C-alpha cells in the first residue's frame, strides 16, 4: 500500500470536508482557482503540494520537492515560523531571518500561504 | 479452477484468434465484445470499483498520478480513461494552461465520465475523444504524459496500442500503465484467485446485476501479461528506462516508460 498516497488522500478528504462545512471558506477558494502551491516545512523537508479549484483542494505529498516551474509558487518555511506567515507583515522579517523562502510568482506567494492556512488549519 | 492457471504470455493474436477472458474468439470480434461488457457496467462502474477493491483503487490511481510527475501547462492523455478519475486530478494539476484529453473506445463510459467531470465543475481544460488505443487519432509527439489505467488488458492488439501511444508522446514524454498483474506470493495468489473467480462475479450480480461481465473481468486479468512480459512489450516498441512498481503484493502493477 503506498502510504504517502494514503496520507494525502486522508488529508485531502479531511480538508475538503471542513471546507464544505463553511460556505465562506469556499468563497476564499475562488481567487486561488487554477493555481498550485508547494509548501515545504523545514527541517522535515516533506513537500506538500496543493492544487486549487473552485470547489476543492487537491493534495499531493511527493517524495521530493518539485522544481520551481512545476507549481505557481513554492513556500519553504521553518516549522517554528508556520504560525507567523499568516500575517503578511511578518514575511520580510522571516525571509531576512532565513525562516522563509518564496519561489515563483512572488505576489501570489505572499497571498497563498495566508489563504491556505485559513483554509486548511483554521 | 483448471483454467485459472493459464499462462498469460501468449501473443495477443494467433491465426486470427485472440482471447476474450478464457475464451478464444475471432480477433475482429473482441473489440465489440469488450464494448458490450463496458456498456453493461458503465453506470455502476465507479461504485463497483469501490466495492471490489475496498476503495484501494483510489490509492493505486493516486500513486500513478504522483509517478507521472505532471506539471502545469502540460498535455496529458488519459487513455481508456473510463469515468475520468485520473482526468479529474490531472485537470487540476496541469491547470488552465494545460490540457487533458479523456479518451475511451466506449461511448457509454465516456458519457458517464463527461457527466461526472462536468458535475465536478471541470470544464475548462478537458477534451473528450472516442478512440481506439490501437489507432490513436492524434498527431505525432503531442502529449507529455499518457496514462492507461485498467485498460490495456482489454485491448485486442496490445503491442499495436503501445506503438500507437509511443507515436503520440513527445520526446521526453512518458507512458504509465496501471493494470492488474501477477501476485508476487503463492499464498496471496490463491486467495486472490478464490476472490476473483468466486466472490467477484457474485458481487457483480448483487451490485450491478451483471455476473458475466465481472466473470470476464476476472478472466481477463489472468490472461493479461505479467510484469516482466509487459515491460518487455513496452521496450519492444521503443520505450526506454522502463520500470514497474508492484502494489498490493503484485495484484496491481504500475509500468512506466519514456520516449527519448
mmCIF file of C-alpha atoms in Angstrom:
data_model
loop_
_atom_site.group_PDB
_atom_site.id
_atom_site.type_symbol
_atom_site.label_atom_id
_atom_site.label_comp_id
_atom_site.label_asym_id
_atom_site.label_seq_id
_atom_site.Cartn_x
_atom_site.Cartn_y
_atom_site.Cartn_z
ATOM 1 C CA UNK A 1 0.000 0.000 0.000
ATOM 2 C CA UNK A 2 1.527 3.349 -0.997
ATOM 3 C CA UNK A 3 1.329 5.069 2.406
ATOM 4 C CA UNK A 4 2.233 8.527 1.134
ATOM 5 C CA UNK A 5 -0.749 8.448 -1.221
ATOM 6 C CA UNK A 6 -2.997 7.167 1.550
ATOM 7 C CA UNK A 7 -1.902 10.039 3.794
ATOM 8 C CA UNK A 8 -2.526 12.558 1.002
ATOM 9 C CA UNK A 9 -5.987 11.094 0.372
ATOM 10 C CA UNK A 10 -6.921 11.341 4.049
ATOM 11 C CA UNK A 11 -5.571 14.877 4.329
ATOM 12 C CA UNK A 12 -7.423 15.903 1.184
ATOM 13 C CA UNK A 13 -10.670 14.309 2.319
ATOM 14 C CA UNK A 14 -10.429 15.989 5.726
ATOM 15 C CA UNK A 15 -9.576 19.417 4.306
ATOM 16 C CA UNK A 16 -12.385 19.355 1.753
ATOM 17 C CA UNK A 17 -14.914 18.099 4.277
ATOM 18 C CA UNK A 18 -14.027 21.028 6.545
ATOM 19 C CA UNK A 19 -14.194 23.400 3.594
ATOM 20 C CA UNK A 20 -17.678 22.299 2.665
ATOM 21 C CA UNK A 21 -18.919 22.838 6.209
ATOM 22 C CA UNK A 22 -18.373 26.575 5.861
ATOM 23 C CA UNK A 23 -19.556 28.386 2.700
ATOM 24 C CA UNK A 24 -17.242 31.316 3.477
ATOM 25 C CA UNK A 25 -14.213 29.107 3.049
ATOM 26 C CA UNK A 26 -15.425 28.066 -0.400
ATOM 27 C CA UNK A 27 -15.571 31.772 -1.198
ATOM 28 C CA UNK A 28 -11.890 32.016 -0.214
ATOM 29 C CA UNK A 29 -11.035 29.396 -2.831
ATOM 30 C CA UNK A 30 -12.209 31.491 -5.781
ATOM 31 C CA UNK A 31 -9.112 33.689 -6.141
ATOM 32 C CA UNK A 32 -6.884 30.602 -5.978
ATOM 33 C CA UNK A 33 -8.701 28.520 -8.590
ATOM 34 C CA UNK A 34 -6.293 27.032 -11.139
ATOM 35 C CA UNK A 35 -3.229 27.807 -9.004
ATOM 36 C CA UNK A 36 -0.814 25.458 -7.317
ATOM 37 C CA UNK A 37 1.278 25.901 -4.219
ATOM 38 C CA UNK A 38 4.119 23.855 -2.802
ATOM 39 C CA UNK A 39 4.669 24.129 0.912
ATOM 40 C CA UNK A 40 7.914 22.720 2.282
ATOM 41 C CA UNK A 41 8.335 22.604 6.030
ATOM 42 C CA UNK A 42 11.924 22.667 7.245
ATOM 43 C CA UNK A 43 13.720 20.860 8.699
ATOM 44 C CA UNK A 44 11.341 17.971 7.866
ATOM 45 C CA UNK A 45 11.718 18.618 4.104
ATOM 46 C CA UNK A 46 8.448 16.887 3.281
ATOM 47 C CA UNK A 47 6.772 18.804 0.488
ATOM 48 C CA UNK A 48 3.015 19.304 0.480
ATOM 49 C CA UNK A 49 1.524 20.388 -2.842
ATOM 50 C CA UNK A 50 -1.891 21.993 -3.046
ATOM 51 C CA UNK A 51 -3.832 22.328 -6.298
ATOM 52 C CA UNK A 52 -6.759 24.715 -6.030
ATOM 53 C CA UNK A 53 -10.020 24.683 -7.949
ATOM 54 C CA UNK A 54 -13.355 26.444 -7.489
ATOM 55 C CA UNK A 55 -14.746 23.755 -5.290
ATOM 56 C CA UNK A 56 -11.920 21.885 -3.608
ATOM 57 C CA UNK A 57 -8.239 21.450 -2.862
ATOM 58 C CA UNK A 58 -6.288 18.508 -4.247
ATOM 59 C CA UNK A 59 -3.359 17.491 -2.092
ATOM 60 C CA UNK A 60 -0.238 15.604 -3.062
ATOM 61 C CA UNK A 61 2.711 14.533 -0.928
ATOM 62 C CA UNK A 62 5.519 13.984 -3.467
ATOM 63 C CA UNK A 63 8.665 12.155 -2.442
ATOM 64 C CA UNK A 64 10.877 15.062 -3.412
ATOM 65 C CA UNK A 65 10.472 18.794 -3.597
ATOM 66 C CA UNK A 66 9.032 19.751 -7.005
ATOM 67 C CA UNK A 67 11.040 22.008 -9.294
ATOM 68 C CA UNK A 68 10.200 25.684 -9.223
ATOM 69 C CA UNK A 69 8.340 25.708 -12.574
ATOM 70 C CA UNK A 70 6.138 22.724 -11.674
ATOM 71 C CA UNK A 71 3.926 24.907 -9.466
ATOM 72 C CA UNK A 72 2.916 28.568 -9.378
ATOM 73 C CA UNK A 73 4.668 29.179 -6.117
ATOM 74 C CA UNK A 74 6.833 27.391 -3.578
ATOM 75 C CA UNK A 75 6.922 28.412 0.053
ATOM 76 C CA UNK A 76 9.729 26.961 2.124
ATOM 77 C CA UNK A 77 9.094 27.782 5.725
ATOM 78 C CA UNK A 78 10.568 26.774 9.060
ATOM 79 C CA UNK A 79 8.161 24.758 11.171
ATOM 80 C CA UNK A 80 8.714 27.248 14.000
ATOM 81 C CA UNK A 81 7.561 30.114 11.777
ATOM 82 C CA UNK A 82 4.458 28.468 10.388
ATOM 83 C CA UNK A 83 2.009 30.373 12.551
ATOM 84 C CA UNK A 84 3.734 33.707 11.775
ATOM 85 C CA UNK A 85 3.238 33.599 7.988
ATOM 86 C CA UNK A 86 -0.493 34.089 8.473
ATOM 87 C CA UNK A 87 0.332 37.752 8.990
ATOM 88 C CA UNK A 88 1.783 39.114 5.717
ATOM 89 C CA UNK A 89 3.525 41.882 7.692
ATOM 90 C CA UNK A 90 5.887 39.223 9.033
ATOM 91 C CA UNK A 91 7.055 37.907 5.657
ATOM 92 C CA UNK A 92 10.030 40.218 5.085
ATOM 93 C CA UNK A 93 11.206 39.693 8.650
ATOM 94 C CA UNK A 94 11.014 35.920 8.256
ATOM 95 C CA UNK A 95 12.853 35.980 4.907
ATOM 96 C CA UNK A 96 15.647 38.015 6.470
ATOM 97 C CA UNK A 97 15.823 35.536 9.358
ATOM 98 C CA UNK A 98 16.171 32.638 6.836
ATOM 99 C CA UNK A 99 12.962 31.136 8.116
ATOM 100 C CA UNK A 100 11.054 31.688 4.884
ATOM 101 C CA UNK A 101 11.913 31.347 1.194
ATOM 102 C CA UNK A 102 9.438 32.216 -1.564
ATOM 103 C CA UNK A 103 9.945 30.924 -5.114
ATOM 104 C CA UNK A 104 7.814 31.577 -8.189
ATOM 105 C CA UNK A 105 5.192 34.266 -8.565
ATOM 106 C CA UNK A 106 6.090 36.397 -5.548
ATOM 107 C CA UNK A 107 2.817 38.284 -5.464
ATOM 108 C CA UNK A 108 0.915 35.028 -5.305
ATOM 109 C CA UNK A 109 3.435 33.561 -2.887
ATOM 110 C CA UNK A 110 2.678 36.283 -0.410
ATOM 111 C CA UNK A 111 -1.054 35.702 -0.622
ATOM 112 C CA UNK A 112 -1.270 31.916 -0.878
ATOM 113 C CA UNK A 113 0.157 30.845 2.457
ATOM 114 C CA UNK A 114 -2.228 33.134 4.261
ATOM 115 C CA UNK A 115 -5.198 31.768 2.333
ATOM 116 C CA UNK A 116 -4.013 28.207 2.725
ATOM 117 C CA UNK A 117 -3.614 28.445 6.451
ATOM 118 C CA UNK A 118 -7.056 29.971 6.687
ATOM 119 C CA UNK A 119 -8.497 27.230 4.535
ATOM 120 C CA UNK A 120 -6.777 24.218 5.971
ATOM 121 C CA UNK A 121 -5.766 24.765 9.517
ATOM 122 C CA UNK A 122 -8.409 27.066 10.889
ATOM 123 C CA UNK B 1 -10.197 -23.852 -11.269
ATOM 124 C CA UNK B 2 -8.261 -25.538 -14.094
ATOM 125 C CA UNK B 3 -8.454 -22.524 -16.352
ATOM 126 C CA UNK B 4 -7.109 -20.234 -13.683
ATOM 127 C CA UNK B 5 -3.556 -21.422 -14.261
ATOM 128 C CA UNK B 6 -3.437 -20.365 -17.913
ATOM 129 C CA UNK B 7 -0.196 -18.618 -18.749
ATOM 130 C CA UNK B 8 -0.796 -15.060 -19.849
ATOM 131 C CA UNK B 9 2.257 -14.817 -22.070
ATOM 132 C CA UNK B 10 0.751 -15.887 -25.391
ATOM 133 C CA UNK B 11 0.832 -13.356 -28.232
ATOM 134 C CA UNK B 12 -2.297 -11.228 -28.483
ATOM 135 C CA UNK B 13 -3.384 -12.641 -31.847
ATOM 136 C CA UNK B 14 -2.647 -16.088 -33.283
ATOM 137 C CA UNK B 15 -4.198 -17.383 -36.521
ATOM 138 C CA UNK B 16 -6.745 -14.595 -36.383
ATOM 139 C CA UNK B 17 -7.874 -15.639 -32.906
ATOM 140 C CA UNK B 18 -7.435 -13.867 -29.596
ATOM 141 C CA UNK B 19 -8.602 -14.323 -26.031
ATOM 142 C CA UNK B 20 -11.728 -12.844 -24.529
ATOM 143 C CA UNK B 21 -11.285 -13.833 -20.920
ATOM 144 C CA UNK B 22 -10.582 -17.570 -21.170
ATOM 145 C CA UNK B 23 -12.490 -17.964 -24.457
ATOM 146 C CA UNK B 24 -10.840 -17.926 -27.865
ATOM 147 C CA UNK B 25 -12.665 -15.591 -30.251
ATOM 148 C CA UNK B 26 -12.044 -14.046 -33.669
ATOM 149 C CA UNK B 27 -9.706 -11.109 -33.155
ATOM 150 C CA UNK B 28 -12.093 -8.857 -35.054
ATOM 151 C CA UNK B 29 -14.896 -9.684 -32.629
ATOM 152 C CA UNK B 30 -13.085 -8.902 -29.374
ATOM 153 C CA UNK B 31 -13.471 -5.146 -29.665
ATOM 154 C CA UNK B 32 -17.260 -5.311 -29.844
ATOM 155 C CA UNK B 33 -17.431 -7.967 -27.110
ATOM 156 C CA UNK B 34 -15.371 -5.786 -24.756
ATOM 157 C CA UNK B 35 -17.537 -2.836 -25.754
ATOM 158 C CA UNK B 36 -20.635 -4.781 -24.707
ATOM 159 C CA UNK B 37 -19.095 -5.558 -21.308
ATOM 160 C CA UNK B 38 -18.285 -1.925 -20.595
ATOM 161 C CA UNK B 39 -21.589 -0.714 -21.972
ATOM 162 C CA UNK B 40 -23.238 -3.005 -19.423
ATOM 163 C CA UNK B 41 -21.132 -1.885 -16.459
ATOM 164 C CA UNK B 42 -20.718 1.847 -17.264
ATOM 165 C CA UNK B 43 -23.480 3.126 -14.987
ATOM 166 C CA UNK B 44 -22.241 1.164 -11.958
ATOM 167 C CA UNK B 45 -18.531 1.255 -12.825
ATOM 168 C CA UNK B 46 -17.428 3.643 -10.067
ATOM 169 C CA UNK B 47 -19.373 2.027 -7.268
ATOM 170 C CA UNK B 48 -18.226 -1.443 -8.343
ATOM 171 C CA UNK B 49 -14.600 -0.299 -8.347
ATOM 172 C CA UNK B 50 -15.011 0.877 -4.769
ATOM 173 C CA UNK B 51 -16.769 -2.309 -3.700
ATOM 174 C CA UNK B 52 -14.370 -4.691 -5.459
ATOM 175 C CA UNK B 53 -11.178 -3.022 -4.247
ATOM 176 C CA UNK B 54 -12.487 -1.707 -0.902
ATOM 177 C CA UNK B 55 -11.573 1.744 -2.223
ATOM 178 C CA UNK B 56 -7.912 0.856 -2.724
ATOM 179 C CA UNK B 57 -8.145 1.617 -6.459
ATOM 180 C CA UNK B 58 -8.164 5.274 -5.471
ATOM 181 C CA UNK B 59 -4.743 4.902 -3.833
ATOM 182 C CA UNK B 60 -3.366 2.978 -6.835
ATOM 183 C CA UNK B 61 -4.569 5.790 -9.096
ATOM 184 C CA UNK B 62 -3.047 8.444 -6.827
ATOM 185 C CA UNK B 63 0.273 6.624 -6.991
ATOM 186 C CA UNK B 64 0.001 6.658 -10.791
ATOM 187 C CA UNK B 65 -0.697 10.386 -10.838
ATOM 188 C CA UNK B 66 2.193 11.142 -8.478
ATOM 189 C CA UNK B 67 4.520 8.949 -10.557
ATOM 190 C CA UNK B 68 3.530 10.800 -13.739
ATOM 191 C CA UNK B 69 5.229 13.963 -12.483
ATOM 192 C CA UNK B 70 2.710 16.183 -14.285
ATOM 193 C CA UNK B 71 3.165 19.912 -14.054
ATOM 194 C CA UNK B 72 1.203 22.993 -15.005
ATOM 195 C CA UNK B 73 0.860 23.632 -18.724
ATOM 196 C CA UNK B 74 1.393 20.029 -19.823
ATOM 197 C CA UNK B 75 -0.653 17.926 -22.259
ATOM 198 C CA UNK B 76 -1.955 14.684 -20.786
ATOM 199 C CA UNK B 77 -3.799 11.825 -22.482
ATOM 200 C CA UNK B 78 -5.875 9.669 -20.123
ATOM 201 C CA UNK B 79 -6.355 6.671 -22.374
ATOM 202 C CA UNK B 80 -9.162 4.197 -21.693
ATOM 203 C CA UNK B 81 -9.918 6.801 -19.069
ATOM 204 C CA UNK B 82 -13.387 5.482 -18.381
ATOM 205 C CA UNK B 83 -15.206 7.604 -15.863
ATOM 206 C CA UNK B 84 -12.407 10.133 -15.556
ATOM 207 C CA UNK B 85 -10.799 9.523 -12.136
ATOM 208 C CA UNK B 86 -7.303 10.336 -13.399
ATOM 209 C CA UNK B 87 -8.521 13.106 -15.695
ATOM 210 C CA UNK B 88 -10.062 14.975 -12.750
ATOM 211 C CA UNK B 89 -6.759 15.092 -10.862
ATOM 212 C CA UNK B 90 -4.647 15.834 -13.933
ATOM 213 C CA UNK B 91 -7.016 18.636 -14.912
ATOM 214 C CA UNK B 92 -6.279 20.439 -11.641
ATOM 215 C CA UNK B 93 -2.541 19.728 -11.776
ATOM 216 C CA UNK B 94 -1.911 20.994 -15.332
ATOM 217 C CA UNK B 95 -4.153 23.981 -14.629
ATOM 218 C CA UNK B 96 -5.701 26.384 -17.127
ATOM 219 C CA UNK B 97 -2.585 26.493 -19.331
ATOM 220 C CA UNK B 98 -2.504 22.701 -19.740
ATOM 221 C CA UNK B 99 -4.886 20.273 -21.401
ATOM 222 C CA UNK B 100 -6.163 16.808 -20.541
ATOM 223 C CA UNK B 101 -7.709 14.519 -23.135
ATOM 224 C CA UNK B 102 -10.017 11.849 -21.762
ATOM 225 C CA UNK B 103 -10.212 9.087 -24.335
ATOM 226 C CA UNK B 104 -12.106 5.821 -24.317
ATOM 227 C CA UNK B 105 -13.222 3.423 -27.030
ATOM 228 C CA UNK B 106 -16.553 3.033 -25.318
ATOM 229 C CA UNK B 107 -19.076 5.873 -25.768
ATOM 230 C CA UNK B 108 -21.092 4.776 -22.713
ATOM 231 C CA UNK B 109 -18.055 5.057 -20.425
ATOM 232 C CA UNK B 110 -17.051 8.366 -22.000
ATOM 233 C CA UNK B 111 -20.541 9.751 -21.462
ATOM 234 C CA UNK B 112 -20.535 8.756 -17.778
ATOM 235 C CA UNK B 113 -17.073 10.338 -17.419
ATOM 236 C CA UNK B 114 -18.137 13.526 -19.169
ATOM 237 C CA UNK B 115 -21.190 13.936 -16.923
ATOM 238 C CA UNK B 116 -19.160 13.245 -13.784
ATOM 239 C CA UNK B 117 -16.406 15.725 -14.610
ATOM 240 C CA UNK B 118 -18.872 18.435 -15.597
ATOM 241 C CA UNK B 119 -20.727 17.893 -12.328
ATOM 242 C CA UNK B 120 -17.383 18.426 -10.569
ATOM 243 C CA UNK B 121 -17.057 21.780 -12.355
ATOM 244 C CA UNK B 122 -14.182 20.592 -14.536
ATOM 245 C CA UNK B 123 -14.898 22.006 -17.980
ATOM 246 C CA UNK B 124 -12.106 24.380 -18.964
ATOM 247 C CA UNK B 125 -9.187 22.195 -19.966
ATOM 248 C CA UNK B 126 -10.622 18.768 -20.804
ATOM 249 C CA UNK B 127 -11.296 17.270 -24.243
ATOM 250 C CA UNK B 128 -13.276 14.081 -24.801
ATOM 251 C CA UNK B 129 -12.267 11.779 -27.635
ATOM 252 C CA UNK B 130 -13.757 8.406 -28.526
ATOM 253 C CA UNK B 131 -10.774 6.459 -29.798
ATOM 254 C CA UNK B 132 -9.270 3.028 -30.267
ATOM 255 C CA UNK B 133 -5.909 2.816 -28.467
ATOM 256 C CA UNK B 134 -4.506 0.826 -31.404
ATOM 257 C CA UNK B 135 -5.101 3.700 -33.813
ATOM 258 C CA UNK B 136 -4.947 6.932 -31.845
ATOM 259 C CA UNK B 137 -6.361 9.875 -33.792
ATOM 260 C CA UNK B 138 -3.727 12.347 -32.591
ATOM 261 C CA UNK B 139 -0.668 13.878 -34.291
ATOM 262 C CA UNK B 140 2.824 12.564 -33.552
ATOM 263 C CA UNK B 141 4.613 13.979 -30.488
ATOM 264 C CA UNK B 142 1.556 15.657 -28.955
ATOM 265 C CA UNK B 143 1.448 14.538 -25.313
ATOM 266 C CA UNK B 144 3.817 14.946 -22.382
ATOM 267 C CA UNK B 145 2.143 12.107 -20.487
ATOM 268 C CA UNK B 146 -0.075 9.197 -21.469
ATOM 269 C CA UNK B 147 -1.763 7.124 -18.768
ATOM 270 C CA UNK B 148 -3.772 3.961 -19.195
ATOM 271 C CA UNK B 149 -5.401 2.685 -16.010
ATOM 272 C CA UNK B 150 -7.063 -0.723 -16.129
ATOM 273 C CA UNK B 151 -7.494 -0.503 -19.887
ATOM 274 C CA UNK B 152 -4.637 -2.277 -21.629
ATOM 275 C CA UNK B 153 -5.808 -5.803 -20.851
ATOM 276 C CA UNK B 154 -8.995 -5.164 -22.839
ATOM 277 C CA UNK B 155 -7.134 -4.093 -25.978
ATOM 278 C CA UNK B 156 -7.076 -6.717 -28.756
ATOM 279 C CA UNK B 157 -3.554 -5.981 -30.028
ATOM 280 C CA UNK B 158 -1.567 -4.613 -27.084
ATOM 281 C CA UNK B 159 1.702 -4.158 -28.962
ATOM 282 C CA UNK B 160 -0.055 -2.107 -31.611
ATOM 283 C CA UNK B 161 -1.616 0.058 -28.891
ATOM 284 C CA UNK B 162 1.757 0.575 -27.173
ATOM 285 C CA UNK B 163 3.312 1.586 -30.518
ATOM 286 C CA UNK B 164 0.444 4.000 -31.139
ATOM 287 C CA UNK B 165 0.959 5.550 -27.688
ATOM 288 C CA UNK B 166 4.708 5.841 -28.348
ATOM 289 C CA UNK B 167 3.949 7.752 -31.550
ATOM 290 C CA UNK B 168 1.756 10.385 -29.879
ATOM 291 C CA UNK B 169 4.159 11.010 -26.973
ATOM 292 C CA UNK B 170 6.584 13.910 -27.194
ATOM 293 C CA UNK B 171 10.287 13.069 -26.897
ATOM 294 C CA UNK B 172 10.883 13.105 -23.140
ATOM 295 C CA UNK B 173 7.281 12.086 -22.577
ATOM 296 C CA UNK B 174 6.256 9.079 -20.541
ATOM 297 C CA UNK B 175 3.678 6.327 -20.505
ATOM 298 C CA UNK B 176 2.196 4.956 -17.292
ATOM 299 C CA UNK B 177 0.237 1.721 -17.444
ATOM 300 C CA UNK B 178 -1.688 0.824 -14.294
ATOM 301 C CA UNK B 179 -3.030 -2.679 -14.634
ATOM 302 C CA UNK B 180 -3.844 -5.834 -12.755
ATOM 303 C CA UNK B 181 -0.843 -8.108 -12.722
ATOM 304 C CA UNK B 182 0.557 -11.239 -11.125
ATOM 305 C CA UNK B 183 0.660 -11.530 -7.302
ATOM 306 C CA UNK B 184 4.204 -11.984 -6.085
ATOM 307 C CA UNK B 185 3.448 -14.651 -3.476
ATOM 308 C CA UNK B 186 1.828 -18.046 -3.963
ATOM 309 C CA UNK B 187 -0.349 -17.640 -0.871
ATOM 310 C CA UNK B 188 -1.756 -14.297 -1.981
ATOM 311 C CA UNK B 189 -2.271 -15.689 -5.467
ATOM 312 C CA UNK B 190 -4.535 -18.449 -4.145
ATOM 313 C CA UNK B 191 -6.579 -16.072 -2.014
ATOM 314 C CA UNK B 192 -6.836 -13.662 -4.944
ATOM 315 C CA UNK B 193 -7.969 -16.460 -7.289
ATOM 316 C CA UNK B 194 -10.685 -17.509 -4.868
ATOM 317 C CA UNK B 195 -11.818 -13.899 -4.557
ATOM 318 C CA UNK B 196 -11.722 -13.230 -8.310
ATOM 319 C CA UNK B 197 -13.460 -16.349 -9.547
ATOM 320 C CA UNK B 198 -15.961 -16.972 -6.784
ATOM 321 C CA UNK B 199 -16.729 -13.745 -4.946
ATOM 322 C CA UNK B 200 -16.277 -11.130 -7.675
ATOM 323 C CA UNK B 201 -18.950 -12.440 -10.108
ATOM 324 C CA UNK B 202 -21.394 -12.697 -7.204
ATOM 325 C CA UNK B 203 -20.637 -9.112 -6.170
ATOM 326 C CA UNK B 204 -21.208 -8.090 -9.791
ATOM 327 C CA UNK B 205 -24.581 -9.784 -9.721
ATOM 328 C CA UNK B 206 -25.529 -8.208 -6.420
ATOM 329 C CA UNK B 207 -24.437 -4.618 -7.115
ATOM 330 C CA UNK B 208 -24.675 -4.298 -10.892
ATOM 331 C CA UNK B 209 -26.973 -7.220 -11.678
ATOM 332 C CA UNK B 210 -24.308 -8.485 -14.090
ATOM 333 C CA UNK B 211 -22.419 -11.653 -13.186
ATOM 334 C CA UNK B 212 -20.992 -12.358 -16.652
ATOM 335 C CA UNK B 213 -19.207 -9.024 -17.090
ATOM 336 C CA UNK B 214 -17.404 -9.488 -13.794
ATOM 337 C CA UNK B 215 -16.514 -13.076 -14.659
ATOM 338 C CA UNK B 216 -14.908 -11.653 -17.817
ATOM 339 C CA UNK B 217 -13.055 -9.126 -15.636
ATOM 340 C CA UNK B 218 -11.518 -11.908 -13.534
ATOM 341 C CA UNK B 219 -10.603 -13.976 -16.588
ATOM 342 C CA UNK B 220 -9.142 -11.016 -18.491
ATOM 343 C CA UNK B 221 -6.883 -10.253 -15.524
ATOM 344 C CA UNK B 222 -5.464 -13.792 -15.662
ATOM 345 C CA UNK B 223 -4.856 -13.529 -19.392
ATOM 346 C CA UNK B 224 -3.021 -10.211 -19.134
ATOM 347 C CA UNK B 225 0.789 -10.328 -19.473
ATOM 348 C CA UNK B 226 2.688 -10.485 -16.194
ATOM 349 C CA UNK B 227 5.010 -7.717 -15.019
ATOM 350 C CA UNK B 228 8.160 -8.761 -16.902
ATOM 351 C CA UNK B 229 6.283 -9.610 -20.107
ATOM 352 C CA UNK B 230 4.578 -6.222 -20.247
ATOM 353 C CA UNK B 231 7.874 -4.477 -19.522
ATOM 354 C CA UNK B 232 9.392 -6.364 -22.479
ATOM 355 C CA UNK B 233 6.469 -5.418 -24.720
ATOM 356 C CA UNK B 234 6.967 -1.738 -23.888
ATOM 357 C CA UNK B 235 10.674 -1.961 -24.644
ATOM 358 C CA UNK B 236 9.967 -3.728 -27.955
ATOM 359 C CA UNK B 237 8.041 -0.747 -29.289
ATOM 360 C CA UNK B 238 10.742 1.712 -28.218
ATOM 361 C CA UNK B 239 10.117 2.738 -24.614
ATOM 362 C CA UNK B 240 13.279 3.287 -22.567
ATOM 363 C CA UNK B 241 14.098 3.391 -18.846
ATOM 364 C CA UNK B 242 11.139 1.064 -18.422
ATOM 365 C CA UNK B 243 10.321 0.104 -14.847
ATOM 366 C CA UNK B 244 7.424 -1.279 -12.882
ATOM 367 C CA UNK B 245 6.232 -1.000 -9.302
ATOM 368 C CA UNK B 246 4.149 -3.721 -7.701
ATOM 369 C CA UNK B 247 1.330 -2.631 -5.443
ATOM 370 C CA UNK B 248 -0.750 -4.682 -3.023
ATOM 371 C CA UNK B 249 1.521 -7.682 -3.451
ATOM 372 C CA UNK B 250 1.579 -7.503 -7.247
ATOM 373 C CA UNK B 251 -2.204 -7.639 -7.650
ATOM 374 C CA UNK B 252 -1.662 -4.373 -9.475
ATOM 375 C CA UNK B 253 1.494 -3.046 -11.127
ATOM 376 C CA UNK B 254 2.382 0.372 -12.455
ATOM 377 C CA UNK B 255 4.629 0.245 -15.541
ATOM 378 C CA UNK B 256 6.436 3.379 -16.607
ATOM 379 C CA UNK B 257 8.465 4.000 -19.750
ATOM 380 C CA UNK B 258 9.934 7.012 -21.523
ATOM 381 C CA UNK B 259 10.190 8.082 -25.145
ATOM 382 C CA UNK B 260 13.549 9.754 -25.799
#
